[in-house]
Amino acid sequence: MSGSDLLPFAVGHWRKQPEMRIEDAYKWLFHATMGGEHAVTDDAGPRSWMDREWGGLSLPLRSEPESQPLRPDGKIVRVNMRPYKARGGDSEMLLAVFVESAKRFKSDKKEFVREWQALGLFLRAAKVGHLSATSWAKLDREMLPLGYPAIHHSAEYEKVYRPAYRVVLGELWVR
């Protein structure tokens, strides 16, 4: 196992999302260990991405939390934009927190790889919904030669949960 509390914490959340696939677990662990810096390559990109997405947001999904910690220590948080906007949240403030979080967060690819490998070992002993050792091994074979890059959510997850969020530092997201 990884020696940290991240994987058991994440698995507890994953069990509540029946349409979660291995790509979605990978993405969760990636964000929990790497933050959102991969999405901030220049100043204009995050703004146009936010403007485009913010304008098309629907009402929140049933039981969709405004924010969700991705780590048990709360260091990284996923801010779900639909409930945030519905409660009157400010897109400029969220954008500023997102960009500042990307600048401040010190990502750790080794931590991601440790947690990803721990998930592979965990799944050899027990499936979690659609997550299996077979699906893990297939994705690992694809991602390892690429250096474990950021990836998109699975089509199944996209269809059911329509993810619209920003990954931010918990210390900057005080609610």
XYZ file of N, CA, C and O in Angstrom:
700
model
N 0.847 -1.182 0.000
C 0.000 0.000 0.000
C 0.880 1.229 0.000
O 2.073 1.156 0.201
N 0.290 2.380 -0.173
C 1.039 3.611 -0.369
C 1.648 4.164 0.910
O 2.554 4.970 0.857
N 1.130 3.780 2.057
C 1.645 4.327 3.300
C 0.981 5.652 3.665
O 1.274 6.222 4.695
N 0.097 6.154 2.822
C -0.614 7.392 3.139
C -2.099 7.080 3.291
O -2.554 5.974 3.021
N -2.838 8.092 3.704
C -4.284 7.937 3.866
C -5.047 8.293 2.597
O -6.264 8.176 2.567
N -4.346 8.754 1.558
C -5.013 9.233 0.351
C -5.855 8.153 -0.318
O -7.033 8.380 -0.622
N -5.288 6.992 -0.562
C -6.029 5.960 -1.291
C -7.282 5.503 -0.548
O -8.367 5.485 -1.140
N -7.216 5.142 0.737
C -8.456 4.754 1.431
C -9.503 5.881 1.423
O -10.696 5.624 1.262
N -9.054 7.120 1.567
C -9.949 8.275 1.517
C -10.645 8.352 0.158
O -11.866 8.487 0.067
N -9.857 8.258 -0.901
C -10.400 8.353 -2.258
C -11.348 7.195 -2.555
O -12.443 7.409 -3.099
N -10.961 5.985 -2.198
C -11.798 4.811 -2.458
C -13.163 4.974 -1.785
O -14.198 4.621 -2.358
N -13.181 5.537 -0.594
C -14.449 5.790 0.087
C -15.368 6.680 -0.736
O -16.585 6.450 -0.799
N -14.813 7.683 -1.380
C -15.606 8.564 -2.247
C -15.998 7.860 -3.546
O -17.116 8.031 -4.035
N -15.081 7.108 -4.104
C -15.342 6.435 -5.385
C -16.501 5.448 -5.271
O -17.249 5.263 -6.222
N -16.633 4.817 -4.133
C -17.713 3.844 -3.935
C -19.091 4.516 -4.061
O -20.079 3.858 -4.333
N -19.158 5.831 -3.855
C -20.412 6.576 -3.937
C -20.715 7.067 -5.352
O -21.737 7.697 -5.578
N -19.818 6.800 -6.292
C -20.010 7.226 -7.681
C -19.965 5.991 -8.578
O -18.922 5.636 -9.121
N -21.115 5.343 -8.760
C -21.130 4.065 -9.471
C -20.661 4.114 -10.921
O -20.256 3.091 -11.456
N -20.681 5.265 -11.553
C -20.227 5.340 -12.943
C -18.749 5.688 -13.072
O -18.246 5.946 -14.159
N -18.039 5.682 -11.975
C -16.611 5.973 -11.991
C -15.861 4.867 -12.720
O -16.132 3.686 -12.520
N -14.935 5.262 -13.548
C -14.078 4.333 -14.288
C -12.624 4.592 -13.897
O -12.305 5.534 -13.184
N -11.728 3.772 -14.402
C -10.322 3.857 -14.004
C -9.716 5.207 -14.394
O -8.880 5.752 -13.663
N -10.145 5.786 -15.508
C -9.634 7.108 -15.903
C -10.001 8.167 -14.865
O -9.225 9.095 -14.614
N -11.164 8.016 -14.255
C -11.629 8.972 -13.267
C -10.865 8.827 -11.950
O -10.559 9.824 -11.288
N -10.535 7.588 -11.591
C -9.710 7.356 -10.408
C -8.305 7.923 -10.631
O -7.730 8.559 -9.744
N -7.760 7.695 -11.813
C -6.449 8.241 -12.187
C -6.478 9.758 -12.056
O -5.588 10.359 -11.454
N -7.520 10.372 -12.603
C -7.635 11.833 -12.584
C -7.736 12.346 -11.152
O -7.143 13.363 -10.802
N -8.492 11.664 -10.297
C -8.609 12.059 -8.888
C -7.222 12.030 -8.238
O -6.808 13.001 -7.604
N -6.513 10.907 -8.389
C -5.180 10.801 -7.784
C -4.218 11.826 -8.384
O -3.376 12.383 -7.673
N -4.344 12.081 -9.673
C -3.497 13.078 -10.333
C -3.735 14.448 -9.709
O -2.793 15.142 -9.319
N -4.986 14.853 -9.598
C -5.295 16.155 -9.001
C -4.876 16.212 -7.535
O -4.362 17.234 -7.077
N -5.099 15.135 -6.797
C -4.779 15.116 -5.370
C -3.281 15.253 -5.107
O -2.876 15.740 -4.054
N -2.460 14.843 -6.056
C -1.010 14.889 -5.870
C -0.318 15.945 -6.738
O 0.775 16.387 -6.425
N -0.971 16.334 -7.830
C -0.353 17.262 -8.789
C -1.061 18.613 -8.841
O -0.601 19.527 -9.523
N -2.199 18.741 -8.176
C -2.947 19.992 -8.198
C -3.512 20.270 -9.587
O -3.708 19.374 -10.387
N -3.744 21.537 -9.858
C -4.320 21.932 -11.137
C -3.363 22.658 -12.047
O -3.766 23.232 -13.050
N -2.071 22.621 -11.717
C -1.105 23.418 -12.481
C -1.009 23.023 -13.946
O -0.690 23.850 -14.789
N -1.311 21.777 -14.276
C -1.242 21.342 -15.675
C -2.223 22.109 -16.550
O -2.037 22.194 -17.759
N -3.252 22.689 -15.942
C -4.273 23.415 -16.706
C -3.938 24.898 -16.870
O -4.647 25.613 -17.557
N -2.856 25.352 -16.236
C -2.484 26.767 -16.309
C -1.138 26.880 -17.020
O -0.090 26.781 -16.392
N -1.191 27.070 -18.329
C 0.045 27.208 -19.094
C 0.330 28.663 -19.455
O 1.447 29.005 -19.805
N -0.703 29.497 -19.413
C -0.544 30.932 -19.646
C -1.704 31.650 -18.961
O -2.587 31.016 -18.399
N -1.712 32.968 -18.989
C -2.760 33.713 -18.296
C -4.097 33.702 -19.036
O -5.153 33.740 -18.420
N -4.065 33.669 -20.360
C -5.299 33.762 -21.150
C -6.097 32.457 -21.151
O -7.324 32.490 -21.166
N -5.406 31.316 -21.143
C -6.088 30.025 -21.223
C -7.117 29.794 -20.133
O -8.281 29.495 -20.427
N -6.742 29.930 -18.848
C -7.720 29.701 -17.783
C -8.913 30.654 -17.856
O -10.040 30.260 -17.559
N -8.700 31.882 -18.261
C -9.806 32.845 -18.346
C -10.795 32.442 -19.444
O -11.996 32.414 -19.215
N -10.299 32.118 -20.628
C -11.219 31.759 -21.709
C -11.935 30.448 -21.386
O -13.118 30.289 -21.673
N -11.223 29.514 -20.755
C -11.817 28.250 -20.334
C -12.927 28.514 -19.315
O -14.024 27.968 -19.427
N -12.662 29.380 -18.330
C -13.656 29.714 -17.304
C -14.862 30.407 -17.927
O -16.010 30.031 -17.662
N -14.622 31.399 -18.767
C -15.726 32.139 -19.385
C -16.634 31.211 -20.192
O -17.856 31.283 -20.093
N -16.026 30.352 -20.965
C -16.773 29.414 -21.806
C -17.599 28.451 -20.939
O -18.789 28.243 -21.176
N -16.977 27.901 -19.943
C -17.654 26.905 -19.109
C -18.702 27.546 -18.201
O -19.802 27.020 -18.043
N -18.379 28.673 -17.597
C -19.274 29.362 -16.659
C -20.604 29.706 -17.330
O -21.668 29.513 -16.758
N -20.527 30.191 -18.557
C -21.729 30.589 -19.280
C -22.657 29.437 -19.616
O -23.855 29.632 -19.778
N -22.138 28.232 -19.696
C -22.952 27.080 -20.061
C -23.359 26.196 -18.900
O -23.915 25.110 -19.118
N -23.115 26.629 -17.681
C -23.436 25.789 -16.524
C -24.937 25.652 -16.321
O -25.682 26.626 -16.411
N -25.349 24.445 -16.018
C -26.746 24.169 -15.682
C -26.907 24.259 -14.168
O -25.961 24.584 -13.453
N -28.084 23.922 -13.698
C -28.312 23.864 -12.259
C -27.492 22.723 -11.667
O -27.156 21.762 -12.369
N -27.196 22.784 -10.369
C -26.428 21.703 -9.739
C -27.129 20.354 -9.857
O -28.356 20.285 -9.898
N -26.338 19.308 -9.923
C -26.870 17.958 -9.884
C -27.377 17.687 -8.471
O -26.933 18.324 -7.503
N -28.257 16.738 -8.353
C -28.783 16.382 -7.034
C -27.636 15.943 -6.126
O -26.813 15.121 -6.511
N -27.575 16.495 -4.950
C -26.562 16.161 -3.938
C -25.137 16.530 -4.362
O -24.179 15.983 -3.822
N -24.979 17.428 -5.331
C -23.633 17.847 -5.755
C -23.087 18.866 -4.752
O -23.665 19.937 -4.584
N -21.997 18.541 -4.065
C -21.453 19.484 -3.090
C -20.754 20.654 -3.782
O -20.258 20.518 -4.895
N -20.726 21.786 -3.116
C -20.010 22.938 -3.679
C -18.515 22.670 -3.741
O -17.852 23.046 -4.697
N -18.005 22.018 -2.717
C -16.583 21.670 -2.739
C -16.397 20.285 -2.149
O -17.232 19.811 -1.386
N -15.294 19.681 -2.548
C -15.013 18.311 -2.124
C -13.507 18.160 -1.964
O -12.756 18.382 -2.916
N -13.053 17.799 -0.761
C -11.611 17.569 -0.605
C -11.183 16.347 -1.416
O -11.903 15.356 -1.472
N -10.022 16.433 -2.042
C -9.478 15.303 -2.790
C -8.441 14.537 -1.982
O -7.969 13.490 -2.420
N -8.112 15.083 -0.832
C -7.150 14.462 0.086
C -7.737 14.512 1.487
O -8.479 15.438 1.804
N -7.375 13.582 2.342
C -7.920 13.618 3.704
C -7.463 14.834 4.499
O -8.171 15.279 5.402
N -6.308 15.414 4.143
C -5.824 16.604 4.849
C -6.446 17.895 4.319
O -6.187 18.969 4.840
N -7.280 17.806 3.272
C -7.943 18.978 2.721
C -7.030 19.922 1.964
O -7.445 21.022 1.594
N -5.814 19.489 1.697
C -4.843 20.356 1.017
C -5.288 20.720 -0.396
O -5.024 21.814 -0.877
N -5.968 19.801 -1.065
C -6.471 20.024 -2.417
C -7.986 19.811 -2.406
O -8.469 18.817 -1.868
N -8.689 20.751 -3.032
C -10.150 20.731 -3.042
C -10.644 20.882 -4.474
O -10.075 21.646 -5.260
N -11.699 20.163 -4.792
C -12.390 20.317 -6.073
C -13.600 21.214 -5.814
O -14.473 20.866 -5.015
N -13.643 22.372 -6.468
C -14.780 23.277 -6.350
C -15.709 23.005 -7.529
O -15.343 23.243 -8.680
N -16.875 22.478 -7.238
C -17.872 22.187 -8.268
C -18.574 23.486 -8.644
O -19.191 24.141 -7.804
N -18.458 23.845 -9.900
C -18.896 25.160 -10.343
C -20.409 25.344 -10.349
O -20.886 26.453 -10.100
N -21.184 24.306 -10.634
C -22.646 24.476 -10.677
C -23.201 24.927 -9.326
O -23.900 25.937 -9.260
N -22.931 24.210 -8.232
C -23.475 24.674 -6.948
C -22.856 25.998 -6.499
O -23.531 26.821 -5.880
N -21.591 26.203 -6.835
C -20.950 27.474 -6.475
C -21.643 28.639 -7.174
O -21.978 29.652 -6.553
N -21.907 28.492 -8.463
C -22.588 29.554 -9.219
C -24.023 29.729 -8.717
O -24.492 30.861 -8.551
N -24.726 28.620 -8.459
C -26.126 28.679 -8.022
C -26.273 29.420 -6.705
O -27.288 30.074 -6.463
N -25.272 29.364 -5.860
C -25.347 30.052 -4.583
C -24.867 31.491 -4.696
O -24.761 32.221 -3.716
N -24.554 31.934 -5.932
C -24.151 33.328 -6.142
C -22.647 33.528 -6.185
O -22.172 34.656 -6.068
N -21.903 32.451 -6.370
C -20.450 32.545 -6.419
C -19.959 33.401 -7.575
O -20.638 33.554 -8.592
N -18.781 33.961 -7.395
C -18.171 34.881 -8.353
C -17.129 34.138 -9.200
O -16.155 33.607 -8.656
N -17.315 34.120 -10.511
C -16.385 33.414 -11.391
C -14.991 34.025 -11.351
O -13.988 33.310 -11.451
N -14.903 35.337 -11.183
C -13.588 35.997 -11.117
C -12.816 35.558 -9.877
O -11.609 35.358 -9.925
N -13.521 35.423 -8.767
C -12.859 34.988 -7.540
C -12.390 33.544 -7.676
O -11.255 33.216 -7.320
N -13.241 32.693 -8.242
C -12.850 31.297 -8.434
C -11.660 31.203 -9.383
O -10.721 30.447 -9.128
N -11.677 31.961 -10.442
C -10.552 31.979 -11.383
C -9.269 32.414 -10.686
O -8.219 31.787 -10.853
N -9.343 33.460 -9.880
C -8.157 33.958 -9.165
C -7.609 32.901 -8.208
O -6.395 32.682 -8.131
N -8.498 32.211 -7.491
C -8.071 31.160 -6.555
C -7.457 29.989 -7.315
O -6.430 29.436 -6.905
N -8.054 29.638 -8.437
C -7.539 28.542 -9.260
C -6.126 28.851 -9.762
O -5.213 28.028 -9.625
N -5.930 30.030 -10.318
C -4.618 30.411 -10.864
C -3.588 30.513 -9.739
O -2.464 30.014 -9.870
N -3.960 31.120 -8.630
C -3.032 31.246 -7.501
C -2.678 29.864 -6.939
O -1.527 29.604 -6.583
N -3.655 28.978 -6.884
C -3.401 27.611 -6.410
C -2.398 26.905 -7.310
O -1.487 26.221 -6.832
N -2.569 27.065 -8.610
C -1.651 26.428 -9.563
C -0.238 26.966 -9.394
O 0.734 26.223 -9.517
N -0.107 28.234 -9.087
C 1.221 28.837 -8.891
C 1.879 28.346 -7.607
O 3.071 28.102 -7.568
N 1.089 28.211 -6.545
C 1.639 27.875 -5.230
C 1.875 26.390 -4.998
O 2.776 26.013 -4.251
N 1.031 25.550 -5.580
C 1.090 24.127 -5.260
C 2.372 23.497 -5.802
O 2.740 23.706 -6.945
N 3.016 22.733 -4.965
C 4.222 22.001 -5.357
C 3.818 20.565 -5.682
O 3.594 19.757 -4.793
N 3.696 20.303 -6.963
C 3.273 18.963 -7.383
C 4.384 17.947 -7.140
O 5.552 18.303 -7.031
N 3.987 16.694 -7.055
C 4.935 15.629 -6.767
C 4.579 14.396 -7.604
O 3.723 13.602 -7.224
N 5.223 14.281 -8.749
C 4.936 13.151 -9.654
C 5.238 11.825 -8.958
O 4.536 10.844 -9.175
N 6.267 11.791 -8.105
C 6.580 10.546 -7.396
C 5.437 10.134 -6.481
O 5.126 8.950 -6.366
N 4.796 11.115 -5.842
C 3.659 10.798 -4.982
C 2.508 10.248 -5.828
O 1.857 9.274 -5.443
N 2.271 10.865 -6.985
C 1.222 10.350 -7.862
C 1.514 8.900 -8.241
O 0.639 8.042 -8.136
N 2.727 8.625 -8.687
C 3.082 7.267 -9.124
C 2.925 6.281 -7.964
O 2.393 5.184 -8.146
N 3.346 6.672 -6.768
C 3.180 5.806 -5.583
C 1.706 5.477 -5.346
O 1.336 4.320 -5.137
N 0.859 6.503 -5.382
C -0.568 6.293 -5.131
C -1.217 5.488 -6.263
O -2.060 4.631 -6.009
N -0.819 5.763 -7.500
C -1.343 5.033 -8.651
C -0.953 3.555 -8.558
O -1.778 2.670 -8.786
N 0.295 3.286 -8.215
C 0.752 1.902 -8.068
C 0.030 1.223 -6.905
O -0.332 0.044 -6.992
N -0.190 1.960 -5.815
C -0.921 1.405 -4.675
C -2.346 1.036 -5.084
O -2.878 0.006 -4.649
N -2.953 1.858 -5.940
C -4.290 1.527 -6.433
C -4.255 0.214 -7.223
O -5.137 -0.628 -7.063
N -3.241 0.037 -8.045
C -3.112 -1.215 -8.795
C -3.039 -2.419 -7.877
O -3.705 -3.435 -8.114
N -2.267 -2.318 -6.809
C -2.169 -3.415 -5.837
C -3.498 -3.641 -5.125
O -3.931 -4.778 -4.935
N -4.137 -2.557 -4.749
C -5.431 -2.639 -4.061
C -6.455 -3.360 -4.936
O -7.205 -4.213 -4.466
N -6.486 -3.008 -6.219
C -7.477 -3.583 -7.126
C -7.220 -5.055 -7.448
O -8.126 -5.751 -7.900
N -6.020 -5.534 -7.196
C -5.763 -6.974 -7.356
C -6.546 -7.772 -6.332
O -6.913 -8.920 -6.569
N -6.783 -7.148 -5.175
C -7.492 -7.836 -4.091
C -8.997 -7.598 -4.117
O -9.760 -8.452 -3.679
N -9.418 -6.436 -4.622
C -10.848 -6.107 -4.576
C -11.201 -5.069 -5.631
O -10.519 -4.058 -5.749
N -12.269 -5.342 -6.370
C -12.805 -4.350 -7.309
C -13.513 -3.251 -6.517
O -13.986 -3.486 -5.417
N -13.585 -2.080 -7.125
C -14.366 -0.980 -6.580
C -15.269 -0.523 -7.717
O -14.822 0.168 -8.632
N -16.521 -0.945 -7.701
C -17.427 -0.616 -8.799
C -16.868 -1.129 -10.118
O -16.589 -2.310 -10.273
N -16.665 -0.217 -11.077
C -16.101 -0.581 -12.375
C -14.571 -0.607 -12.373
O -13.968 -0.928 -13.393
N -13.966 -0.234 -11.260
C -12.504 -0.210 -11.179
C -12.001 -1.624 -10.909
O -12.398 -2.261 -9.937
N -11.106 -2.087 -11.772
C -10.586 -3.448 -11.617
C -9.090 -3.457 -11.900
O -8.544 -2.522 -12.497
N -8.445 -4.533 -11.508
C -7.011 -4.697 -11.793
C -6.767 -4.714 -13.295
O -5.766 -4.175 -13.781
N -7.679 -5.276 -14.050
C -7.531 -5.346 -15.508
C -7.598 -3.956 -16.134
O -6.764 -3.601 -16.967
N -8.585 -3.153 -15.712
C -8.693 -1.795 -16.270
C -7.509 -0.936 -15.831
O -7.001 -0.121 -16.605
N -7.037 -1.145 -14.589
C -5.869 -0.409 -14.104
C -4.638 -0.754 -14.964
O -3.914 0.141 -15.395
N -4.409 -2.035 -15.192
C -3.230 -2.468 -15.957
C -3.267 -1.931 -17.380
O -2.239 -1.499 -17.922
N -4.432 -1.914 -17.983
C -4.569 -1.389 -19.351
C -4.217 0.096 -19.398
O -3.430 0.532 -20.245
N -4.777 0.877 -18.470
C -4.477 2.309 -18.462
C -3.014 2.564 -18.092
O -2.368 3.446 -18.672
N -2.492 1.779 -17.180
C -1.084 1.942 -16.807
C -0.167 1.696 -18.006
O 0.806 2.435 -18.207
N -0.465 0.686 -18.809
C 0.338 0.412 -20.015
C 0.300 1.584 -20.997
O 1.270 1.849 -21.696
N -0.827 2.297 -21.035
C -0.955 3.454 -21.927
C -0.244 4.688 -21.365
O 0.374 5.452 -22.117
N -0.333 4.908 -20.060
C 0.160 6.141 -19.451
C 1.647 6.112 -19.088
O 2.312 7.146 -19.165
N 2.156 4.964 -18.703
C 3.561 4.856 -18.292
C 4.528 5.377 -19.354
O 5.382 6.221 -19.043
N 4.424 4.952 -20.613
C 5.363 5.455 -21.621
C 5.241 6.959 -21.875
O 6.173 7.582 -22.374
N 4.101 7.523 -21.509
C 3.873 8.968 -21.702
C 4.301 9.785 -20.483
O 4.174 11.008 -20.476
N 4.760 9.094 -19.435
C 5.187 9.790 -18.216
C 4.042 10.172 -17.308
O 4.156 11.100 -16.513
N 2.929 9.458 -17.400
C 1.743 9.702 -16.572
C 1.255 11.151 -16.687
O 1.313 11.916 -15.732
N 0.730 11.513 -17.846
C 0.211 12.873 -18.037
C -1.194 13.052 -17.451
O -1.835 12.075 -17.049
N -1.670 14.290 -17.461
C -3.068 14.557 -17.124
C -3.945 13.940 -18.211
O -3.536 13.897 -19.376
N -5.110 13.436 -17.827
C -6.036 12.843 -18.797
C -7.446 13.368 -18.538
O -7.696 14.022 -17.526
N -8.358 13.025 -19.447
C -9.759 13.428 -19.319
C -10.544 12.371 -18.550
O -10.118 11.230 -18.435
N -11.724 12.787 -18.090
C -12.637 11.833 -17.469
C -13.127 10.833 -18.511
O -13.089 11.096 -19.711
N -13.611 9.708 -18.038
C -14.198 8.700 -18.925
C -15.498 9.241 -19.514
O -16.140 10.130 -18.934
N -15.890 8.691 -20.645
C -17.149 9.092 -21.290
C -18.343 8.804 -20.379
O -19.286 9.598 -20.312
N -18.295 7.688 -19.667
C -19.394 7.313 -18.775
C -19.531 8.329 -17.634
O -20.641 8.735 -17.291
N -18.416 8.713 -17.055
C -18.415 9.690 -15.968
C -18.920 11.037 -16.482
O -19.742 11.690 -15.842
N -18.420 11.452 -17.637
C -18.849 12.716 -18.249
C -20.365 12.740 -18.449
O -21.030 13.731 -18.142
N -20.908 11.651 -18.968
C -22.338 11.593 -19.282
C -23.199 11.718 -18.025
O -24.186 12.462 -18.007
N -22.830 11.008 -16.968
C -23.652 10.974 -15.761
C -23.407 12.168 -14.844
O -24.351 12.775 -14.337
N -22.137 12.529 -14.623
C -21.810 13.544 -13.617
C -21.511 14.924 -14.203
O -21.453 15.890 -13.457
N -21.314 15.000 -15.511
C -21.027 16.275 -16.186
C -20.072 17.148 -15.363
O -20.417 18.243 -14.943
N -18.854 16.661 -15.130
C -17.936 17.384 -14.256
C -17.635 18.799 -14.749
O -17.351 19.018 -15.918
N -17.755 19.738 -13.838
C -17.431 21.148 -14.088
C -16.861 21.676 -12.775
O -17.606 22.018 -11.860
N -15.551 21.686 -12.674
C -14.912 22.056 -11.409
C -13.560 22.693 -11.642
O -13.020 22.657 -12.749
N -13.015 23.246 -10.568
C -11.642 23.728 -10.557
C -10.973 23.123 -9.334
O -11.583 22.996 -8.272
N -9.711 22.763 -9.492
C -8.918 22.184 -8.423
C -8.109 23.313 -7.783
O -7.369 24.015 -8.480
N -8.307 23.490 -6.470
C -7.662 24.603 -5.775
C -7.046 24.131 -4.462
O -7.372 23.050 -3.957
N -6.175 24.961 -3.916
C -5.616 24.696 -2.599
C -6.685 24.918 -1.542
O -7.380 25.952 -1.561
N -6.808 23.991 -0.626
C -7.789 24.112 0.439
C -7.597 25.362 1.281
O -8.566 25.989 1.690
N -6.346 25.742 1.505
C -6.083 26.933 2.342
C -6.583 28.209 1.673
O -6.842 29.203 2.359
N -6.740 28.214 0.351
C -7.258 29.383 -0.349
C -8.771 29.323 -0.520
O -9.385 30.316 -0.921
N -9.371 28.164 -0.253
C -10.802 27.998 -0.431
C -11.465 27.869 0.924
O -11.890 26.805 1.343
N -11.569 28.956 1.632
C -12.175 28.959 2.951
C -13.638 29.337 2.803
O -13.947 30.428 2.330
N -14.532 28.446 3.135
C -15.967 28.687 2.988
C -16.615 28.656 4.326
O -16.532 27.861 5.123
